[in-house]
Short mmCIF file of C-alpha atoms in Angstrom, two decimals:
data_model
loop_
_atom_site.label_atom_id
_atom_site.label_comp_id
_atom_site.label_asym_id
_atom_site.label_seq_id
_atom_site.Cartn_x
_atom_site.Cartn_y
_atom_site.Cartn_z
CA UNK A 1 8.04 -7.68 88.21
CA UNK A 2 7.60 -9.73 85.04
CA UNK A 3 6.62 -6.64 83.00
CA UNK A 4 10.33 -4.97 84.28
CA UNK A 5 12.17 -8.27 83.43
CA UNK A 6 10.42 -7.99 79.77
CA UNK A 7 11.62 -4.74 79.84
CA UNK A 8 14.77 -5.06 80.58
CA UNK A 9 15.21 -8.42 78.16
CA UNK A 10 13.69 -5.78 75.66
CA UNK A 11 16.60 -3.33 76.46
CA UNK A 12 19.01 -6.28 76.01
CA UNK A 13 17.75 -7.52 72.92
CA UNK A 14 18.17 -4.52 71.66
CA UNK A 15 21.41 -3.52 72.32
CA UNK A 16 22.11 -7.42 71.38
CA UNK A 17 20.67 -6.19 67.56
CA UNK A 18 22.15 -3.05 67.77
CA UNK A 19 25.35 -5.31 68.28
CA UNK A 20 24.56 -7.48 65.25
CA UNK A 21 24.01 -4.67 63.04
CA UNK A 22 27.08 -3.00 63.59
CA UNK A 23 29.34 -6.52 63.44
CA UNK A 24 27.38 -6.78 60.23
CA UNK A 25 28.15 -3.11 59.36
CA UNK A 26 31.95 -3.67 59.66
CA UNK A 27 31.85 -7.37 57.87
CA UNK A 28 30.66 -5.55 54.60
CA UNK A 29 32.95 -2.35 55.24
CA UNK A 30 35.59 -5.15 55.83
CA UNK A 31 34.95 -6.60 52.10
CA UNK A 32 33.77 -2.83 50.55
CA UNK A 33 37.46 -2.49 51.44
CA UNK A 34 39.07 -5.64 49.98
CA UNK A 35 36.78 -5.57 47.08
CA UNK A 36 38.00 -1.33 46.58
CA UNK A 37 41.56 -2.12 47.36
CA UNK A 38 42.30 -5.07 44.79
CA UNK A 39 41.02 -3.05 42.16
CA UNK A 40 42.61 0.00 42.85
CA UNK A 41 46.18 -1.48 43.07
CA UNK A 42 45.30 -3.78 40.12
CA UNK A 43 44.56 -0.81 38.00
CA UNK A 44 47.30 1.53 39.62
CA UNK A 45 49.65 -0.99 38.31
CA UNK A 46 47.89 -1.15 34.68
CA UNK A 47 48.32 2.66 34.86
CA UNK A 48 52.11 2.53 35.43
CA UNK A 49 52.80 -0.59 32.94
CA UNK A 50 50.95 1.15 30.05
CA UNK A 51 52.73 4.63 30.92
CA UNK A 52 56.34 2.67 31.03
CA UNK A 53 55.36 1.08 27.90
CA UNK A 54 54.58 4.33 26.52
CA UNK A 55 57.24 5.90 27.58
CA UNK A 56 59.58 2.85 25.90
CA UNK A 57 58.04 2.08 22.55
CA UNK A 58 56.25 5.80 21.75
CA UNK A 59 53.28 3.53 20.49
CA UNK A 60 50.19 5.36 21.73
CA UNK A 61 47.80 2.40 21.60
CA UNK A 62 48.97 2.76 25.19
CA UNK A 63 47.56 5.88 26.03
CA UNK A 64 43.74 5.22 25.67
CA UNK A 65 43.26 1.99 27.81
CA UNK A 66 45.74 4.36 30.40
CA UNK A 67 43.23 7.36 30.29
CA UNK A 68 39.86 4.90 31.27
CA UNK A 69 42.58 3.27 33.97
CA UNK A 70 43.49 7.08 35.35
CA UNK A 71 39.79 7.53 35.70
CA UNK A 72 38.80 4.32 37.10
CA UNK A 73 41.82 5.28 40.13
CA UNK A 74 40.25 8.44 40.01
CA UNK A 75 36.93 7.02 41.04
CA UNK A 76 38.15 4.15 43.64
CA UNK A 77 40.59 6.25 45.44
CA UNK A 78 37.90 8.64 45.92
CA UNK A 79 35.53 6.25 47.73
CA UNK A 80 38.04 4.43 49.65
CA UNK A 81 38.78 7.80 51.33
CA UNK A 82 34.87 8.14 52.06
CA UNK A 83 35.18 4.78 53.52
CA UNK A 84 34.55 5.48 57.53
CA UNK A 85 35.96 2.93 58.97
CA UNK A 86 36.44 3.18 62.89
CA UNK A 87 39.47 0.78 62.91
CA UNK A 88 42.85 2.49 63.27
CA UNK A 89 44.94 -0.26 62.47
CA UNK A 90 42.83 -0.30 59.60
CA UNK A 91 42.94 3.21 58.25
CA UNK A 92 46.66 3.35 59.18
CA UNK A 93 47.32 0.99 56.54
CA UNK A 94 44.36 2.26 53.92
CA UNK A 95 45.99 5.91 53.65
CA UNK A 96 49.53 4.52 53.56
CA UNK A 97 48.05 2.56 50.49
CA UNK A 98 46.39 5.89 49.36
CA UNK A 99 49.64 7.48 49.91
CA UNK A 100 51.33 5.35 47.79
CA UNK A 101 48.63 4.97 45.37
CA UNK A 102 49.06 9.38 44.63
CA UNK A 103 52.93 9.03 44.11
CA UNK A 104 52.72 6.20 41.39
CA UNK A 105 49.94 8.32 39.66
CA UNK A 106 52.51 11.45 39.99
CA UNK A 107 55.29 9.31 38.22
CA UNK A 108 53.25 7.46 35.95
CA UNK A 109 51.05 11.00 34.92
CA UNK A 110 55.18 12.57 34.56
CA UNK A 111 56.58 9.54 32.24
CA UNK A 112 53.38 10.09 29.85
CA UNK A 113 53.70 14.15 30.05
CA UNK A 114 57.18 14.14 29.02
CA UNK A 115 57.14 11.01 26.50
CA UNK A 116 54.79 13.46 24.37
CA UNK A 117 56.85 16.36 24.83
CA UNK A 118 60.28 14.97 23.43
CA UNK A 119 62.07 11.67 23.89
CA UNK A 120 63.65 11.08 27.15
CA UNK A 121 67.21 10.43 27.77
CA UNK A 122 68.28 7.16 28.88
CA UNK A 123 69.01 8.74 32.18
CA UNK A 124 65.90 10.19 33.09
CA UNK A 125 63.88 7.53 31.45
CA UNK A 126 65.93 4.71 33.80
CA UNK A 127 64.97 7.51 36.98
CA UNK A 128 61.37 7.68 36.32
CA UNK A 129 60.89 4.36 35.34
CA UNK A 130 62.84 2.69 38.73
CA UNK A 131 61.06 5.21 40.89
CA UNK A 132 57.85 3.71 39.52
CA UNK A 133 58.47 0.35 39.80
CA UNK A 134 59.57 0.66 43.16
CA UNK A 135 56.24 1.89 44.21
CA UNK A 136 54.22 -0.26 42.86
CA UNK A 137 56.08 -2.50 44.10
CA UNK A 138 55.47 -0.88 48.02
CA UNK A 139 51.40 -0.46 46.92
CA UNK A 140 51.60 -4.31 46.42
CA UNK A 141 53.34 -5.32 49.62
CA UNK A 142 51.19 -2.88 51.61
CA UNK A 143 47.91 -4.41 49.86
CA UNK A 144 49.22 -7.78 50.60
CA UNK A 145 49.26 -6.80 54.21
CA UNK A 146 45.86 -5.16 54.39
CA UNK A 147 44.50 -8.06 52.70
CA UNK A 148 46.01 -10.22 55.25
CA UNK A 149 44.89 -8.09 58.40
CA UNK A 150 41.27 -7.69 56.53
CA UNK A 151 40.90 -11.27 56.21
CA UNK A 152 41.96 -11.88 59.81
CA UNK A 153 39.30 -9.08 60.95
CA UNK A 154 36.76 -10.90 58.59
CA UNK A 155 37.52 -13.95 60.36
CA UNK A 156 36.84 -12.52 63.64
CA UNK A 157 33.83 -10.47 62.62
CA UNK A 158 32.40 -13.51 61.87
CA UNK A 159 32.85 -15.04 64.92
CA UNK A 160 31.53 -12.41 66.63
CA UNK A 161 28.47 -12.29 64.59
CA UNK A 162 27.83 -16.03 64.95
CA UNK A 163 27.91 -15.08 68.99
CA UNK A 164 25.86 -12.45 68.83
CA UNK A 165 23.19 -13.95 66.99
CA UNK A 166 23.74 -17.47 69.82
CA UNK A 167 23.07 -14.80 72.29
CA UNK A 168 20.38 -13.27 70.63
CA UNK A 169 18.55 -16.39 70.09
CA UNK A 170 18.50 -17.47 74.07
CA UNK A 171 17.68 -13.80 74.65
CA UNK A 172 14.73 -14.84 72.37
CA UNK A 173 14.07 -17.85 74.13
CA UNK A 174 14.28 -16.51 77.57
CA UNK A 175 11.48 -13.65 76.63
CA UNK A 176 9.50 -16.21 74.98
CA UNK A 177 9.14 -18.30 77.93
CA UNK A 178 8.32 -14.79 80.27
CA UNK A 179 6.06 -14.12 77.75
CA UNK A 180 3.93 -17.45 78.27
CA UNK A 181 4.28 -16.61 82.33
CA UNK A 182 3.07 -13.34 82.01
CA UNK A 183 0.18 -14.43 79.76
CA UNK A 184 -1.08 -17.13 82.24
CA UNK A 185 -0.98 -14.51 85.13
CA UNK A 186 -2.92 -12.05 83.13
CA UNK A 187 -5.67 -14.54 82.72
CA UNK A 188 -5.57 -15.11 86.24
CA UNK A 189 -5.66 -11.27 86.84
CA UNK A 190 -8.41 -11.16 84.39
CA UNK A 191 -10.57 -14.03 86.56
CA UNK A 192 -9.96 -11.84 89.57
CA UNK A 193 -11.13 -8.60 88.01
CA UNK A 194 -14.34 -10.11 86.46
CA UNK A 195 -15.12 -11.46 90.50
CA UNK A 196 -13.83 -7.67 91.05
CA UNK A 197 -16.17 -6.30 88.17
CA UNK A 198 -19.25 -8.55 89.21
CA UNK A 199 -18.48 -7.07 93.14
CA UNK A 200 -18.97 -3.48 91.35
CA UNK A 201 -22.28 -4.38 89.51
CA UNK A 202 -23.96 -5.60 92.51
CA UNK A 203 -22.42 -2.43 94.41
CA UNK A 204 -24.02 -0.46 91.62
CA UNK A 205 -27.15 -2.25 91.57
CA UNK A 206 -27.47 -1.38 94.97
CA UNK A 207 -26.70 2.26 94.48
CA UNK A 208 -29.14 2.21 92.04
CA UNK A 209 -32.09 1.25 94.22
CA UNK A 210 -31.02 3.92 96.49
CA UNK A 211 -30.75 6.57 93.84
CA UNK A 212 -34.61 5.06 92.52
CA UNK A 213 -35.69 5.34 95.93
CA UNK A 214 -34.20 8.37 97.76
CA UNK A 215 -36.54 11.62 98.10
CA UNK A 216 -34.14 13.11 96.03
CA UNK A 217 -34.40 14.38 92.58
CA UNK A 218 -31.41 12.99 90.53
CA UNK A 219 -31.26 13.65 87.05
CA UNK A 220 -28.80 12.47 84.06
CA UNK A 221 -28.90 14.29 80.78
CA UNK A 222 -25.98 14.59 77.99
CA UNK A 223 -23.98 17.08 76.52
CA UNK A 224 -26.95 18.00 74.40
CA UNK A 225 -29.43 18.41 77.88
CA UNK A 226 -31.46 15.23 76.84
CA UNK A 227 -32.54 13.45 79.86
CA UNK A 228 -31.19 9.43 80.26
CA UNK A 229 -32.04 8.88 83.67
CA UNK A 230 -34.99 9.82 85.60
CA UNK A 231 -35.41 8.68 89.04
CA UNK A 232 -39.06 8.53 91.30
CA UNK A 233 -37.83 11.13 93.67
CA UNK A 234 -37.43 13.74 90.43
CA UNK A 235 -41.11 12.30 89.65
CA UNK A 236 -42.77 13.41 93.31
CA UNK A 237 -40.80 16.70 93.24
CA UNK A 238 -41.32 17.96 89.79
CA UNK A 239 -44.40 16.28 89.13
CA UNK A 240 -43.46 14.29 85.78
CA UNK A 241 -43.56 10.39 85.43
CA UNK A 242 -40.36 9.10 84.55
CA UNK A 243 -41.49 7.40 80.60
CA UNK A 244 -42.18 11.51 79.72
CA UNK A 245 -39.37 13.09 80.87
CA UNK A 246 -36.73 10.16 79.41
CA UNK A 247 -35.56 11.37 76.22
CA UNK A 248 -36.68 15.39 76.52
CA UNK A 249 -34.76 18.57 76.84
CA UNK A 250 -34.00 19.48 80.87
CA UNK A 251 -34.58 22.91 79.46
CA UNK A 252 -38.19 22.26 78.26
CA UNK A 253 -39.50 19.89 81.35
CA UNK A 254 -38.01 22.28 84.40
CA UNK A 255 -37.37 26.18 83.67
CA UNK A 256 -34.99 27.54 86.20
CA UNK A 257 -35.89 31.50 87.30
CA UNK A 258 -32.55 33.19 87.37
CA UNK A 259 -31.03 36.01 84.97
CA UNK A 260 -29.20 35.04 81.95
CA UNK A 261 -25.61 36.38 83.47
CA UNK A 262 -26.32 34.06 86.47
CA UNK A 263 -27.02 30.70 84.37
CA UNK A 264 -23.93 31.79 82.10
CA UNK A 265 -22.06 32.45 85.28
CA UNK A 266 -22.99 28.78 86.64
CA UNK A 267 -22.16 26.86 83.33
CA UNK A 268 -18.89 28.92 83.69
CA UNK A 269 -17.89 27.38 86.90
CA UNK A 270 -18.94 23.64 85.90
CA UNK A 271 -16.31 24.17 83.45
CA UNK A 272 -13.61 25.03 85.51
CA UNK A 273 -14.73 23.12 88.32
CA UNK A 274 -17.08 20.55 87.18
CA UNK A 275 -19.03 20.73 90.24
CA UNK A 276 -21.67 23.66 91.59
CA UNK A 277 -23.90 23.70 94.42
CA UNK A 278 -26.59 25.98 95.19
CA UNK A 279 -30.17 27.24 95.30
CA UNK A 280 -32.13 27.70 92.72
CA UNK A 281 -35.92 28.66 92.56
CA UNK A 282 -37.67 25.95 89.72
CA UNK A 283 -40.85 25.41 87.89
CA UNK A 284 -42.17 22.60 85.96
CA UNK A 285 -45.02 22.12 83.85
CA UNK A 286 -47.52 20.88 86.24
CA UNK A 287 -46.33 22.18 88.91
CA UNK A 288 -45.93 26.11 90.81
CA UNK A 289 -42.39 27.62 91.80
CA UNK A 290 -40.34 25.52 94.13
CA UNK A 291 -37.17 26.09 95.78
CA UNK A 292 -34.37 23.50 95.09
CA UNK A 293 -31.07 22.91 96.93
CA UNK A 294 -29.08 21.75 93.85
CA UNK A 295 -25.76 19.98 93.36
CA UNK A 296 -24.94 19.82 89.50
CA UNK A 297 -21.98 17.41 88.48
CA UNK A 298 -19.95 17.64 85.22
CA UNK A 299 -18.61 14.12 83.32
CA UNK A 300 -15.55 14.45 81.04
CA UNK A 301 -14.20 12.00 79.06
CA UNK A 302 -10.57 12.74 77.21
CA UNK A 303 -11.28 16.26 78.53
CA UNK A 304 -14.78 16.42 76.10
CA UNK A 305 -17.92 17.08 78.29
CA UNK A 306 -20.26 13.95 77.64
CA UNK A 307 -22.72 14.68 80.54
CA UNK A 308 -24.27 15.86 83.85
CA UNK A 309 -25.68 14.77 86.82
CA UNK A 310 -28.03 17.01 88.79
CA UNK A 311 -29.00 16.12 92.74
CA UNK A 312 -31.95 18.23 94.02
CA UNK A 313 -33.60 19.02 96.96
CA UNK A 314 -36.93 20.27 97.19
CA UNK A 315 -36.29 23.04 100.29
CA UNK A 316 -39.77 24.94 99.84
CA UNK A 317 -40.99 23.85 102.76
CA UNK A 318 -37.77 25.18 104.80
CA UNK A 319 -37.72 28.15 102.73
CA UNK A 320 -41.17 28.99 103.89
CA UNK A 321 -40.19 28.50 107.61
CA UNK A 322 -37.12 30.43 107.27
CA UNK A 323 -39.37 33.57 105.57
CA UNK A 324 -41.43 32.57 108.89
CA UNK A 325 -38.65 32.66 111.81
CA UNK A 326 -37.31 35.71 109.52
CA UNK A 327 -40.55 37.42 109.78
CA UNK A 328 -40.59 37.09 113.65
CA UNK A 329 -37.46 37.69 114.06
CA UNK A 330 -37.74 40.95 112.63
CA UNK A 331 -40.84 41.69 114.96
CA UNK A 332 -39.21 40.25 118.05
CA UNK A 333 -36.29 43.10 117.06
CA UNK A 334 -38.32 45.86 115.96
CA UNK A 335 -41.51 45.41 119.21
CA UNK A 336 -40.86 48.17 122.14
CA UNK A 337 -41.30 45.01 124.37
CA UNK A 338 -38.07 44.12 126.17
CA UNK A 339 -37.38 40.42 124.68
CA UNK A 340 -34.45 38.77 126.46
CA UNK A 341 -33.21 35.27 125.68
CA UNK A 342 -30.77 33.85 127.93
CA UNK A 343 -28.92 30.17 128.33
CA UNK A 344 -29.69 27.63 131.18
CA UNK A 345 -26.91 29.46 133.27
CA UNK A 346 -28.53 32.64 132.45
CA UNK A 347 -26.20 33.83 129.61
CA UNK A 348 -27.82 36.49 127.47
CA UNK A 349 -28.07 35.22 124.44
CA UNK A 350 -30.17 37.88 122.34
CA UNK A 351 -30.94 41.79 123.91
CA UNK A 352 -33.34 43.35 121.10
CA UNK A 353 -33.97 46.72 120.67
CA UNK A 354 -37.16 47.23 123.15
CA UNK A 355 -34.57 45.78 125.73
CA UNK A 356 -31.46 48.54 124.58
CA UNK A 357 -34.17 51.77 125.38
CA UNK A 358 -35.90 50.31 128.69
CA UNK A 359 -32.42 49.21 130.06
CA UNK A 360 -29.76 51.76 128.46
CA UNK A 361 -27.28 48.79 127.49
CA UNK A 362 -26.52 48.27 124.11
CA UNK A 363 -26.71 44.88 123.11
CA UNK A 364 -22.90 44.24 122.09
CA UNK A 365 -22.45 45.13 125.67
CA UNK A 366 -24.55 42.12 127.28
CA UNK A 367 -24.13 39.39 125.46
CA UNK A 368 -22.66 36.05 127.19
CA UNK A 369 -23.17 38.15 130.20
CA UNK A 370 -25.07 36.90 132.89
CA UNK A 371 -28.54 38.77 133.29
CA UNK A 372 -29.21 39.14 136.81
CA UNK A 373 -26.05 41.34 136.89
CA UNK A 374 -26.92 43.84 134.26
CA UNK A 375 -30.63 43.91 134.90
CA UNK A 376 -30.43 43.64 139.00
CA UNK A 377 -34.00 41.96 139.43
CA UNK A 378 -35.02 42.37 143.17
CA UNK A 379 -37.23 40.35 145.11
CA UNK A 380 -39.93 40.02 147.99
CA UNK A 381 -38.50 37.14 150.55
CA UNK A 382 -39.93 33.85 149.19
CA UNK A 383 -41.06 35.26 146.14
CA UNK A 384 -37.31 33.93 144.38
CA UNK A 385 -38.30 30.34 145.17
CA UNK A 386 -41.99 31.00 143.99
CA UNK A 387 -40.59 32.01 140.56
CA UNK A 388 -38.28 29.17 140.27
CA UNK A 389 -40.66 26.57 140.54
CA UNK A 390 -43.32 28.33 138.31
CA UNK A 391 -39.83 28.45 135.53
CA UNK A 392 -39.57 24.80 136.18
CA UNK A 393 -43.33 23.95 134.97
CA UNK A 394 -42.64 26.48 131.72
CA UNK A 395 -44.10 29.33 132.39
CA UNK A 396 -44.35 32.49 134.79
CA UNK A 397 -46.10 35.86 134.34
CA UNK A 398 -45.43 39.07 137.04
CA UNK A 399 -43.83 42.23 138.39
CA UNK A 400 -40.50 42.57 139.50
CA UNK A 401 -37.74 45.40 140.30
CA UNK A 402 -34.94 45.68 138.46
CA UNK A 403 -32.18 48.39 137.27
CA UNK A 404 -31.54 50.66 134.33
CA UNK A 405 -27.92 51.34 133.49
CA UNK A 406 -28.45 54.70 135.47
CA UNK A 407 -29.92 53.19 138.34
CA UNK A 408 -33.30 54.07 138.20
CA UNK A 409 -35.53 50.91 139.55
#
């Protein structure tokens, strides 16, 4: 909650500044323009005295200080126009000024072309000359009023600024004082996360004693396949105390029998997947071929393996058996022996090959049937109950009659 209301006093603040800046902007546009304006009308009216003067006397001493006027107008009128100002009261008044501003430089730029040409008649001299007056006279009374209006808008501009910056200051003050709140219940948060951390590291202290003591191999090696962490059930399965195999190459303590394509295929799918499980048969240096059940972990940090964790099982032993119940499996198939395995209920469960060819059903045929109805087993009176009991102590061994799929007993 605090860290939104900081945020949000952020957003403020800024907009506050943002607010500042542009009152500030518009106060030094606001003099730019009263600075540009008094020295454009106080040269435009230069211009036209020196060109009436000229025009009266002929006496060109007039004409050079005129020319570095005509420029200077030049100059000024060029960036009061590149003044942006976003005031249209404001800009109303600056290009009637402008205005204004062009027609006495027409008049005054006419009364010096002709003056050099010939002498002017009284008439035309009295036109050009009232003309001109009259608007400088209009470029004064309009700069008057623009200089009125600007320092009004000054005035205000400063007010405003003088708020802003009030506003900006208990903006201040208010994320100061958030800032000391959310400082105290960070180091409270902190207290509570180092209870939180200690909780972990006795978790993980426990988790370590089970990882040191489980019949398990689990190894940790880096990036590089040196080994960090050695644990006593990787010492009883691979034969190798834990103080040699710290520090050494995985690849030089265990050798792992499969094809190069395989191995390649397996760090393949740790990349994509950081995780593979599987069997794989192992040797180490003291010790024969074993069979492992292995589950091989992948650690990223910023997306940059760092290291892996490998959990194996040593499954030789149930290997072995399985090659065993394989082995008689294949000869409980394969005998000419009928072998028939049912449920409690009776339920064929397996119907090998000795039982297809003495009974003529195929064994996709009887299974989760019931036997005595495919096989039909008859008995002598008494000798039902006889059988049952023997079944009941494990074991019974005789003749009895029972049907092919033809019929034949």
């Amino acid at each position: 909650v605090l860290t939104v209301i900081i945020t949000a006093i952020s957003f403020i603040s800024i907009r506050q500044l943002q607010n500042v800046n542009t009152t500030t902007e518009s106060l030094i546009l606001t003099q730019e323009i009263l600075s540009q304006t008094h020295k454009i009308v106080s040269l435009t009216t230069h211009y036209a005295i020196n060109a009436r003067s000229f025009s009266v006397t002929g006496d060109k001493s007039f004409i050079e200080p005129s020319i570095q006027r005509r420029n200077g107008i030049s100059v000024t009128f060029n960036q009061l126009r590149k003044l942006n100002t976003g005031n249209t009261v404001q800009k109303k008044i600056l290009d009637s000024l402008l205005n204004l501003v062009s027609k006495s430089l027409e008049s005054s730029d006419k009364i010096i072309a002709i003056r050099k040409i010939t002498i002017l008649s009284g008439s035309n001299d009295d036109s050009y000359t009232n003309e001109n007056k009259l608007t400088i006279e209009l470029i004064q009374g309009i700069a008057a009023h623009l200089y009125d209006y600007e320092n009004e808008l000054t005035e205000k501009q400063k007010k405003d600024a003088a708020g802003e910056t009030l506003t900006l200051k208990i903006i201040f003050g208010i994320s100061f004082l958030v800032f000391i709140v959310l400082i105290i219940l960070v180091l409270q948060k902190i207290l509570v996360d180092l209870n939180l951390q200690k909780q972990i590291n006795d978790r993980l202290d426990y988790l370590g004693k089970m990882v040191a003591s489980t019949n398990d191999a689990v190894i940790l090696y880096d990036a590089n396949f040196i080994i960090k962490s050695w644990n006593s059930g990787a010492e009883k399965i691979y034969g190798i105390p834990q103080n040699e195999a710290i520090g050494k190459k995985i690849t030089k303590l265990i050798r792992t029998h499969k094809p190069k394509e395989e191995l390649d295929n397996i760090d393949k799918i740790l990349e994509e997947k950081e995780i593979w499980s599987g069997e794989l048969i192992q040797s180490s240096q003291n010790r024969t071929k074993i069979y492992v059940l292995s589950t091989t972990t992948l650690i990223k940090h910023n997306n940059i393996t760092t290291a892996y964790v490998a959990v194996n099982r040593d499954i030789t032993d149930q290997k072995k058996m399985d090659t065993h119940i394989a082995m008689l499996a294949n000869m409980v198939e394969h005998t000419k022996d009928a072998i028939i395995l049912t449920d409690r209920e009776l339920n064929i469960e397996m119907w090998n090959k000795g039982a297809e060819n003495l009974y003529g059903y195929k064994q996709e045929e009887v299974l989760g049937k019931n036997a005595v109805s495919i096989v039909g087993s008859q008995y002598n009176r008494g000798e039902k109950e006889i059988i049952q009991q023997r079944m009941k102590e494990g074991f019974w061994a005789g003749e009895v009659k029972q049907m092919r799929i033809n019929g034949d007993v």
